[in-house]
Each structure stands twice: as C-alpha cells, then as structure tokens.
Tab-separated table of C-alpha atoms and ligand atoms in Angstrom:
chain	number	residue	atom	x	y	z
M	19	MET	CA	-21.070	8.404	-6.159
M	20	TYR	CA	-20.174	4.945	-7.443
M	21	GLY	CA	-21.401	1.894	-5.611
M	22	HIS	CA	-20.939	2.623	-1.925
M	23	CYS	CA	-18.247	5.293	-2.463
M	24	TYR	CA	-19.026	9.027	-2.379
M	25	GLY	CA	-15.937	9.896	-4.436
M	26	CYS	CA	-15.038	12.586	-1.875
M	27	LYS	CA	-12.542	15.287	-2.820
M	28	ILE	CA	-10.527	14.355	0.289
M	29	CYS	CA	-10.647	10.597	0.819
M	30	ASN	CA	-10.339	10.555	4.632
M	31	GLY	CA	-12.642	7.693	5.628
M	32	ARG	CA	-15.284	9.970	7.134
M	33	ALA	CA	-18.128	9.683	4.608
M	34	CYS	CA	-17.883	5.923	4.009
M	35	GLY	CA	-17.410	5.141	7.732
M	36	SER	CA	-17.905	1.417	8.245
M	37	THR	CA	-19.519	0.621	4.887
M	38	ILE	CA	-18.369	-2.816	3.697
M	39	PRO	CA	-19.200	-3.828	0.953
M	40	GLY	CA	-17.882	-0.455	-0.068
M	41	PRO	CA	-14.610	1.341	0.714
M	42	GLY	CA	-15.283	1.757	4.452
M	43	ALA	CA	-13.510	0.328	7.491
M	44	LYS	CA	-14.403	-2.345	10.039
M	45	GLY	CA	-16.282	-1.782	13.306
M	46	VAL	CA	-16.746	1.867	14.240
M	47	GLY	CA	-14.713	2.724	11.153
M	48	ASP	CA	-12.204	5.023	12.824
M	49	VAL	CA	-8.975	3.306	11.679
M	50	ALA	CA	-9.255	4.638	8.112
M	51	ILE	CA	-9.917	8.107	9.547
M	52	ARG	CA	-6.947	7.796	11.923
M	53	ASN	CA	-4.686	6.668	9.052
M	54	TYR	CA	-5.491	9.895	7.227
M	55	ASP	CA	-5.347	12.175	10.273
M	56	MET	CA	-2.027	10.991	11.716
M	57	TRP	CA	0.056	11.865	8.637
M	58	LYS	CA	-1.144	15.418	9.226
M	59	GLN	CA	0.290	15.295	12.786
M	60	VAL	CA	3.786	14.912	11.305
M	61	ARG	CA	5.107	18.338	10.334
M	62	LEU	CA	7.811	19.426	7.914
M	63	ASN	CA	11.040	21.228	8.763
M	64	LEU	CA	11.224	24.004	6.201
M	65	ASN	CA	14.874	24.441	5.206
M	66	VAL	CA	16.008	26.254	2.096
M	67	VAL	CA	19.495	27.234	3.218
M	68	TYR	CA	21.411	24.932	0.901
M	69	GLU	CA	22.954	24.962	-2.574
M	70	ALA	CA	20.121	24.724	-5.109
M	71	GLY	CA	20.056	22.076	-7.833
M	72	PRO	CA	17.654	19.863	-9.744
M	73	VAL	CA	15.253	17.738	-7.663
M	74	SER	CA	14.506	14.186	-8.745
M	75	THR	CA	11.833	11.822	-7.383
M	76	GLU	CA	13.150	8.888	-9.446
M	77	VAL	CA	14.002	5.582	-7.788
M	78	ASN	CA	14.931	2.045	-8.762
M	79	ILE	CA	12.977	-0.601	-6.886
M	80	PHE	CA	13.340	-4.342	-7.637
M	81	GLY	CA	15.440	-3.352	-10.657
M	82	LYS	CA	12.604	-1.189	-12.070
M	83	ASP	CA	13.136	2.482	-12.811
M	84	MET	CA	10.212	4.414	-11.353
M	85	ALA	CA	9.247	8.080	-11.743
M	86	ALA	CA	8.590	8.198	-7.987
M	87	PRO	CA	8.389	5.689	-5.095
M	88	ILE	CA	4.621	5.327	-5.516
M	89	PHE	CA	2.594	2.149	-6.080
M	90	ALA	CA	-1.131	1.876	-6.751
M	91	GLY	CA	-2.436	-0.357	-3.948
M	92	PRO	CA	-4.356	-3.586	-4.508
M	93	VAL	CA	-8.147	-3.345	-4.625
M	94	GLY	CA	-10.040	-6.568	-5.252
M	95	ALA	CA	-13.725	-7.219	-6.001
M	96	VAL	CA	-14.390	-3.746	-7.434
M	97	GLN	CA	-17.879	-4.653	-8.617
M	98	LEU	CA	-18.861	-5.700	-5.085
M	99	HIS	CA	-17.499	-2.505	-3.544
M	100	TYR	CA	-18.008	0.083	-6.286
M	101	GLY	CA	-20.838	-1.193	-8.497
M	102	ASP	CA	-21.016	-2.278	-12.109
M	103	LYS	CA	-19.160	0.526	-13.911
M	104	PHE	CA	-16.069	-1.630	-14.495
M	105	THR	CA	-15.542	-5.364	-14.570
M	106	GLU	CA	-12.626	-6.707	-12.569
M	107	PHE	CA	-10.588	-7.086	-15.768
M	108	GLU	CA	-11.438	-3.589	-17.063
M	109	TYR	CA	-10.451	-1.978	-13.742
M	110	ASN	CA	-7.146	-3.865	-13.468
M	111	ASP	CA	-6.355	-3.308	-17.116
M	112	LEU	CA	-6.841	0.456	-16.819
M	113	LEU	CA	-4.862	0.536	-13.578
M	114	ILE	CA	-1.872	-1.557	-14.642
M	115	LYS	CA	-1.472	0.114	-18.055
M	116	SER	CA	-1.928	3.684	-16.810
M	117	CYS	CA	0.532	3.057	-13.966
M	118	ILE	CA	3.129	1.874	-16.489
M	119	GLU	CA	2.616	5.010	-18.583
M	120	ALA	CA	2.882	7.164	-15.450
M	121	GLY	CA	6.186	5.472	-14.567
M	122	ILE	CA	4.934	3.685	-11.448
M	123	ILE	CA	3.750	0.136	-10.658
M	124	GLY	CA	0.293	-1.167	-9.759
M	125	PHE	CA	-0.632	-3.922	-7.310
M	126	THR	CA	-3.814	-5.945	-7.934
M	127	GLY	CA	-6.166	-7.593	-5.427
M	128	ASP	CA	-7.817	-10.951	-4.775
M	129	GLY	CA	-11.215	-12.141	-3.547
M	130	THR	CA	-13.376	-15.193	-2.794
M	131	ASP	CA	-14.580	-15.171	-6.385
M	132	GLU	CA	-11.664	-16.757	-8.206
M	133	GLN	CA	-12.335	-14.512	-11.203
M	134	VAL	CA	-10.850	-11.592	-9.212
M	135	LEU	CA	-7.294	-12.973	-9.236
M	136	ARG	CA	-7.799	-14.472	-12.692
M	137	ALA	CA	-8.711	-11.021	-14.069
M	138	ALA	CA	-5.708	-9.491	-12.287
M	139	ALA	CA	-3.389	-12.122	-13.750
M	140	GLY	CA	-4.861	-11.458	-17.208
M	141	SER	CA	-4.195	-7.722	-16.944
M	142	ILE	CA	-0.652	-8.274	-15.681
M	143	ALA	CA	0.071	-10.797	-18.451
M	144	ALA	CA	-1.237	-8.297	-21.033
M	145	ALA	CA	1.211	-5.746	-19.607
M	146	GLY	CA	4.223	-8.059	-19.901
M	147	GLY	CA	4.287	-8.908	-16.179
M	148	GLN	CA	4.614	-5.274	-15.034
M	149	GLY	CA	2.265	-5.473	-12.056
M	150	ILE	CA	2.232	-7.062	-8.597
M	151	PRO	CA	-0.591	-9.508	-7.854
M	152	THR	CA	-1.588	-9.804	-4.192
M	153	ILE	CA	-2.774	-13.219	-3.058
M	154	LYS	CA	-4.936	-13.597	0.050
M	155	PRO	CA	-3.690	-15.829	2.908
M	156	TRP	CA	-5.557	-18.940	1.767
M	157	HIS	CA	-4.695	-22.463	2.819
M	158	LEU	CA	-1.254	-23.376	1.378
M	159	GLY	CA	-2.752	-25.704	-1.266
M	160	THR	CA	-4.906	-22.870	-2.635
M	161	VAL	CA	-1.954	-20.470	-2.413
M	162	GLY	CA	0.023	-22.921	-4.572
M	163	ALA	CA	-2.661	-22.897	-7.305
M	164	LYS	CA	-2.968	-19.100	-7.211
M	165	MET	CA	0.806	-18.721	-7.255
M	166	ALA	CA	0.968	-20.865	-10.409
M	167	LEU	CA	-1.635	-18.574	-12.016
M	168	VAL	CA	0.246	-15.345	-11.312
M	169	LYS	CA	3.628	-16.829	-12.199
M	170	GLY	CA	2.098	-17.960	-15.492
M	171	ALA	CA	1.137	-14.314	-16.047
M	172	GLY	CA	4.832	-13.403	-15.725
M	173	ALA	CA	4.359	-11.116	-12.702
M	174	PHE	CA	7.827	-9.846	-11.724
M	175	ALA	CA	6.932	-9.854	-7.997
M	176	VAL	CA	4.144	-11.291	-5.836
M	177	ALA	CA	2.539	-10.079	-2.616
M	178	MET	CA	0.385	-11.610	0.101
M	179	ASP	CA	-1.925	-9.491	2.285
M	180	VAL	CA	-1.567	-11.558	5.458
M	181	ASP	CA	-3.796	-9.088	7.308
M	182	ALA	CA	-6.757	-10.251	5.191
M	183	ALA	CA	-7.022	-12.914	7.916
M	184	GLY	CA	-9.324	-10.298	9.475
M	185	LEU	CA	-11.762	-10.101	6.547
M	186	PRO	CA	-15.109	-11.704	7.470
M	187	PHE	CA	-15.256	-13.663	4.203
M	188	LEU	CA	-12.002	-15.490	4.954
M	189	LYS	CA	-13.266	-16.755	8.293
M	190	GLY	CA	-14.652	-20.286	8.410
M	191	LYS	CA	-13.067	-21.271	5.081
M	192	ASN	CA	-12.510	-24.941	4.514
M	193	PRO	CA	-9.588	-25.615	4.186
M	194	PRO	CA	-8.890	-22.796	6.662
M	195	ALA	CA	-7.426	-19.460	5.547
M	196	GLY	CA	-5.863	-16.970	7.932
M	197	PRO	CA	-2.649	-16.117	9.792
M	198	LYS	CA	0.636	-17.460	8.425
M	199	SER	CA	3.602	-18.604	10.517
M	200	GLN	CA	7.211	-17.731	9.673
M	201	GLU	CA	7.674	-21.298	8.351
M	202	GLU	CA	4.598	-20.989	6.100
M	203	LEU	CA	5.859	-17.634	4.818
M	204	ILE	CA	9.192	-19.300	3.950
M	205	GLU	CA	7.266	-21.886	1.939
M	206	ILE	CA	5.203	-19.220	0.173
M	207	ALA	CA	8.307	-17.135	-0.611
M	208	GLU	CA	9.887	-20.246	-2.134
M	209	MET	CA	6.754	-20.903	-4.203
M	210	ALA	CA	6.892	-17.300	-5.443
M	211	ASP	CA	10.494	-17.638	-6.615
M	212	ARG	CA	10.649	-13.871	-7.260
M	213	PRO	CA	10.493	-10.825	-4.966
M	214	PHE	CA	7.849	-11.686	-2.351
M	215	ILE	CA	6.102	-8.886	-0.463
M	216	VAL	CA	4.308	-9.370	2.857
M	217	LYS	CA	1.498	-6.823	3.185
M	218	GLY	CA	-0.232	-6.133	6.484
M	219	ILE	CA	2.628	-5.695	8.973
M	220	MET	CA	1.851	-3.554	12.026
M	221	THR	CA	4.453	-4.626	14.617
M	222	PRO	CA	8.280	-4.924	14.743
M	223	ARG	CA	7.823	-8.584	15.763
M	224	ALA	CA	5.864	-9.460	12.595
M	225	ALA	CA	8.303	-7.452	10.474
M	226	ILE	CA	11.293	-9.409	11.805
M	227	LYS	CA	9.519	-12.710	11.036
M	228	ALA	CA	8.764	-11.554	7.482
M	229	VAL	CA	12.438	-10.632	7.027
M	230	LYS	CA	13.527	-14.051	8.360
M	231	ALA	CA	11.094	-15.655	5.908
M	232	GLY	CA	12.941	-13.962	3.040
M	233	ALA	CA	10.462	-11.194	2.183
M	234	ALA	CA	11.874	-8.739	-0.348
M	235	ALA	CA	9.599	-6.069	1.113
M	236	ILE	CA	6.953	-5.578	3.740
M	237	VAL	CA	3.994	-3.238	3.539
M	238	VAL	CA	3.218	-1.532	6.825
M	239	SER	CA	-0.545	-1.627	6.469
M	240	ASN	CA	-3.746	-2.175	8.434
M	241	HIS	CA	-5.673	-2.776	5.196
M	242	GLY	CA	-7.166	0.711	5.405
M	243	GLY	CA	-8.922	-0.207	8.676
M	244	ARG	CA	-10.871	-3.019	7.035
M	245	VAL	CA	-9.491	-5.939	9.046
M	246	LEU	CA	-9.213	-4.836	12.701
M	247	ASP	CA	-11.046	-2.069	14.476
M	248	GLN	CA	-9.181	0.101	17.022
M	249	CYS	CA	-5.634	-0.457	15.786
M	250	PRO	CA	-3.131	2.391	15.447
M	251	SER	CA	-2.598	4.270	12.222
M	252	THR	CA	0.281	3.195	10.001
M	253	ALA	CA	2.048	6.553	10.537
M	254	GLU	CA	2.225	5.807	14.269
M	255	VAL	CA	4.003	2.443	13.830
M	256	LEU	CA	6.119	3.073	10.716
M	257	LEU	CA	9.206	4.386	12.505
M	258	GLU	CA	9.503	1.529	15.013
M	259	ILE	CA	8.986	-1.091	12.294
M	260	ALA	CA	11.507	0.513	9.918
M	261	GLU	CA	14.023	0.748	12.775
M	262	ALA	CA	13.477	-2.902	13.750
M	263	ILE	CA	14.543	-4.203	10.322
M	264	LYS	CA	17.084	-1.525	9.416
M	265	GLY	CA	20.170	-3.021	7.788
M	266	SER	CA	18.271	-6.009	6.328
M	267	PRO	CA	17.782	-6.201	2.545
M	268	CYS	CA	13.989	-6.068	3.050
M	269	LEU	CA	12.370	-2.874	1.756
M	270	VAL	CA	9.688	-1.057	3.733
M	271	PHE	CA	6.541	0.182	2.015
M	272	VAL	CA	3.598	1.781	3.801
M	273	ASP	CA	-0.036	2.570	3.010
M	274	GLY	CA	-3.123	3.941	4.693
M	275	GLY	CA	-4.455	7.472	4.309
M	276	ILE	CA	-1.524	8.696	2.195
M	277	ARG	CA	-3.167	11.259	-0.030
M	278	ASP	CA	-0.581	13.704	-1.350
M	279	GLY	CA	3.093	14.239	-2.095
M	280	VAL	CA	3.616	15.782	1.334
M	281	ASP	CA	2.413	12.563	3.006
M	282	ILE	CA	4.743	10.586	0.719
M	283	PHE	CA	7.694	12.747	1.790
M	284	LYS	CA	6.829	12.173	5.461
M	285	ALA	CA	6.578	8.398	4.973
M	286	ILE	CA	10.018	8.298	3.340
M	287	ALA	CA	11.522	10.495	6.048
M	288	MET	CA	10.161	8.020	8.616
M	289	GLY	CA	11.887	5.044	6.999
M	290	ALA	CA	9.739	3.922	4.050
M	291	ASP	CA	11.296	3.073	0.682
M	292	GLY	CA	7.978	3.565	-1.075
M	293	VAL	CA	4.257	4.067	-0.532
M	294	LEU	CA	1.076	2.402	-1.730
M	295	MET	CA	-2.122	4.356	-2.260
M	296	ALA	CA	-5.320	2.405	-2.883
M	297	ARG	CA	-8.572	4.393	-2.660
M	298	PRO	CA	-7.200	7.481	-4.514
M	299	PHE	CA	-6.442	5.317	-7.563
M	300	VAL	CA	-9.974	3.872	-7.475
M	301	ASN	CA	-11.377	7.402	-7.415
M	302	ALA	CA	-9.058	8.497	-10.245
M	303	ILE	CA	-10.190	5.611	-12.453
M	304	TYR	CA	-13.917	5.861	-11.679
M	305	GLN	CA	-13.878	9.618	-12.235
M	306	GLN	CA	-11.501	9.986	-15.191
M	307	GLY	CA	-10.332	6.535	-16.286
M	308	TYR	CA	-6.828	6.163	-17.712
M	309	GLU	CA	-6.209	9.941	-17.770
M	310	GLY	CA	-7.259	10.103	-14.102
M	311	VAL	CA	-4.285	7.966	-13.075
M	312	LEU	CA	-1.861	10.013	-15.178
M	313	SER	CA	-3.087	13.247	-13.664
M	314	LEU	CA	-3.045	11.817	-10.101
M	315	VAL	CA	0.581	10.677	-10.467
M	316	ARG	CA	1.568	14.041	-12.036
M	317	ARG	CA	0.072	15.848	-9.027
M	318	LEU	CA	1.700	13.530	-6.452
M	319	LYS	CA	5.079	13.824	-8.132
M	320	SER	CA	4.924	17.590	-8.296
M	321	GLU	CA	3.850	17.875	-4.618
M	322	LEU	CA	6.671	15.529	-3.623
M	323	GLU	CA	9.210	17.540	-5.657
M	324	ASP	CA	8.012	20.785	-4.090
M	325	THR	CA	8.282	19.337	-0.558
M	326	MET	CA	11.779	18.002	-1.296
M	327	LEU	CA	12.877	21.421	-2.549
M	328	MET	CA	11.484	23.157	0.540
M	329	CYS	CA	13.014	20.671	2.999
M	330	GLY	CA	16.447	20.325	1.391
M	331	ALA	CA	16.395	16.916	-0.333
M	332	LYS	CA	17.424	16.718	-3.996
M	333	THR	CA	16.956	12.965	-4.255
M	334	ILE	CA	14.694	10.433	-2.547
M	335	ALA	CA	17.782	8.953	-0.839
M	336	GLU	CA	18.529	12.357	0.717
M	337	ILE	CA	15.147	12.519	2.508
M	338	SER	CA	15.887	11.973	6.193
M	339	LYS	CA	14.155	11.818	9.564
M	340	ASP	CA	15.472	15.205	10.673
M	341	MET	CA	13.395	16.809	7.898
M	342	VAL	CA	10.153	16.064	9.758
M	343	ARG	CA	8.814	16.551	13.286
M	344	ILE	CA	7.188	13.437	14.676
M	345	PRO	CA	4.844	13.815	17.684
M	346	LYS	CA	6.757	12.948	20.885
M	347	LEU	CA	3.578	11.382	22.257
M	348	TRP	CA	3.869	8.478	19.818
M	349	GLN	CA	5.242	5.790	22.074
M	350	HIS	CA	7.626	3.353	20.406
M	351	TYR	CA	7.831	-0.373	21.002
M	352	ASP	CA	10.579	-2.844	20.152
M	353	ALA	CA	10.166	-6.446	18.979
M	354	GLU	CA	9.587	-7.592	22.579
M	355	GLY	CA	6.814	-5.036	23.004
M	356	ASN	CA	8.851	-2.903	25.433
H	412	LIG	C1	-12.593	-1.773	-1.622
H	412	LIG	C2	-11.242	-2.187	-1.186
H	412	LIG	C3	-10.748	-3.418	-1.601
H	412	LIG	C4	-9.463	-3.825	-1.202
H	412	LIG	N1	-8.983	-5.031	-1.660
H	412	LIG	C5	-7.726	-5.415	-1.308
H	412	LIG	C6	-7.170	-6.632	-1.799
H	412	LIG	O1	-7.803	-7.382	-2.541
H	412	LIG	N2	-5.901	-6.957	-1.411
H	412	LIG	C7	-5.175	-6.160	-0.580
H	412	LIG	O2	-4.034	-6.487	-0.252
H	412	LIG	N3	-5.665	-4.997	-0.114
H	412	LIG	C8	-6.910	-4.603	-0.452
H	412	LIG	N4	-7.410	-3.416	0.011
H	412	LIG	C9	-6.579	-2.596	0.940
H	412	LIG	C10	-5.721	-1.570	0.198
H	412	LIG	O3	-4.785	-2.161	-0.652
H	412	LIG	C11	-4.968	-0.638	1.180
H	412	LIG	O4	-4.147	-1.427	2.008
H	412	LIG	C12	-5.880	0.198	2.052
H	412	LIG	O5	-7.032	0.622	1.354
H	412	LIG	C13	-5.159	1.421	2.644
H	412	LIG	O6	-4.746	2.323	1.662
H	412	LIG	P1	-5.589	3.643	1.269
H	412	LIG	O7	-5.900	4.371	2.539
H	412	LIG	O8	-4.698	4.395	0.360
H	412	LIG	O9	-6.850	3.180	0.610
H	412	LIG	C14	-8.680	-2.992	-0.377
H	412	LIG	C15	-9.185	-1.745	0.008
H	412	LIG	C16	-10.434	-1.338	-0.379
H	412	LIG	C17	-10.933	0.011	0.048
C-alpha cells in the first residue's frame, strides 16, 4: 500500500472506493468501478480464418512513431494522493523517461500547488519536450501563464482536462476556474500553438464543440470517476462520440478502467485512435520504478498483438467495429441528445 492506494493486482476501483485524497472516485465511487466493468461487457469476435502474416501494434500519432497507441495518463499531486515515496518531479521524470524508452508517450498532471505543473514542465524539458502536460481549466489569465511555462519546456503538444471543473479544489477559485466555452477553447488552442488536446469529453455535443475549437484530439474521459458521480462509463459513450466527429481531423483517445491489451483492442474497434491509462502506470512506478513501466508496456503490447492475431487485424488501422460485440442495451445519443 502506498498512501491511500492498495496497489491491487486488478485496479478496478473497488478497494479505493471514494477515497480522495487517494486514487478513489467521487460520491459513492461507482464510476471508476463501472469504467472497469463495462469494457468487460464488450466481447471479441474470434476469427482466425484469414491469411497469416506479421502483426504490428505500431502507430504514428502527431508525427511521433509509437510502439503502440498507448499513453500514460496524467496524474497530478502524487504526494497528496500516494504519500511521500516520490516527489512530483521524481514521479514525472521516471514516467516520461520510461515511456520514451518503451516507445510510448506520457501525459503529466496539474494541481493547485503550482509546483505540480512546474515539476511536470521540468521533466518534459529534460526529455526534450517528449511529453504532454495537462493544464487544469483555470481562469484564462492563469492558463496563459501555465501555457508559457509548458511551451518553454518545449512540450510538443498540450492538453487541458476540462472535466476538472468538477474537482472540489477548483470550486470557489478567484479568479474563477471551471467550464470552458467553445470560444474560450479557441483562445486556449491558439495560446497552445501546437496540437491541443481536450480531455474530459463525455457527450457528442461537447466533442463537436472541441472539434470546432480546433482540438487536435479529444480524450473521452470522466476523470476516472473523480469529477462527477453517477455518470456512464467511457466504454458506454465512446462509440457515439467517435461517430459524431468521424471525418474530422480530430483524433479520439479514451481512458477509464482500461487495464489490458484486450481492453485497448476493444477501444480501438469502437472508434478510438489511442488510449490513456493512468492508475496502472502509478502502480507500475510505485511497485517497480522505471522497469515497472517497461514491463507494463511489454505486457500491454503483447496482449494487444495476441488479440489482433485472434480477431484478424494485422495492423492497428485494420481493427474494426465488426471485430467486437457491443451490448445492444447501450442506448446511443446524437449531438441533440436524441
Ligand atoms: C490520483 C489521481 C490524480 C489525477 N490527476 C490528474 C490530473 O492532474 N490531470 C488529469 O487530466 N487527470 C488526472 N487524473 C485522471 C486520470 O488522468 C484518468 O483520466 C483517470 O484516472 C482514468 O484513467 P484510469 O482508470 O486508467 O486511472 C488523475 C487520476 C488520479 C487517480
């Protein structure tokens, strides 16, 4: 156990429940559990009647060659949530560098303590800009200052977790932090002046606004259940969101309860271009440090390869919706909520 985390073998939100500070979820704590459970409701169509050949999980995202479409998700304020084992800088440094060696990319987090983003920017600068800082939805003036910090670090892309509007510590801020309009997102994307990623999209309507604001990618995410109790899992809304912005240049990433290569395959089949995983990378680092990340990515990649082989996809681009069975009960909504 580290801090408030039990370091469970299967990180499914059950043991940590609603523990915040700690890795838990808000309210009754069932959104993190639902995130995990709903990927398991999607089943795979086993199909090995095809001409065999090498299977590759490699992709190119934002001009970066990646070993697989996997990102380490942003986790800010690690000392608050996980205790004193690592400082903010040590955690980010281990994460960003090990992700690079593993052939993937790490996101970093933000917090009320300005040292959190400062440490993240330091780690990304030390890695030649090969990481994605995630700025909270502060007042635009504060966003401007934080944007200057991460651009100074040479970050090749920048994200904003707009859903952090639901974190208790952002409430009552002066100047006010919180939801961002399409016009404000346009301004923030212009400030970023590099691929800008909007994290925390859970409806087609919000996705369309992010696209109109010029987002290079959205992350379908409910912040691991930490910002709004009783919302659906990300698996349940992924398909309708991906369909709503199909044909736009905006990429779709997803996170929440994705724990193995099989889940990654399902997410891609349902319209994602890549996935983020947050808590599993924390566990990897707290349990085994740098080597923990390398071994986690090796496992994910090999599970993804195996699933591709068994479902008939030789490349990530070949993974398609007909390779999975999605529960019919999952009602779909369009941008008008119909
Ligand atoms: C302790 C903790 C801190 C987090 N801090 C941030 C953050 O600073 N910025 C952010 O965008 N998301 C943050 N997240 C949310 C994760 O990036 C991710 O969206 C969420 O945990 C779901 O993914 P998972 O189920 O793989 O953990 C945090 C999550 C946890 C558990």
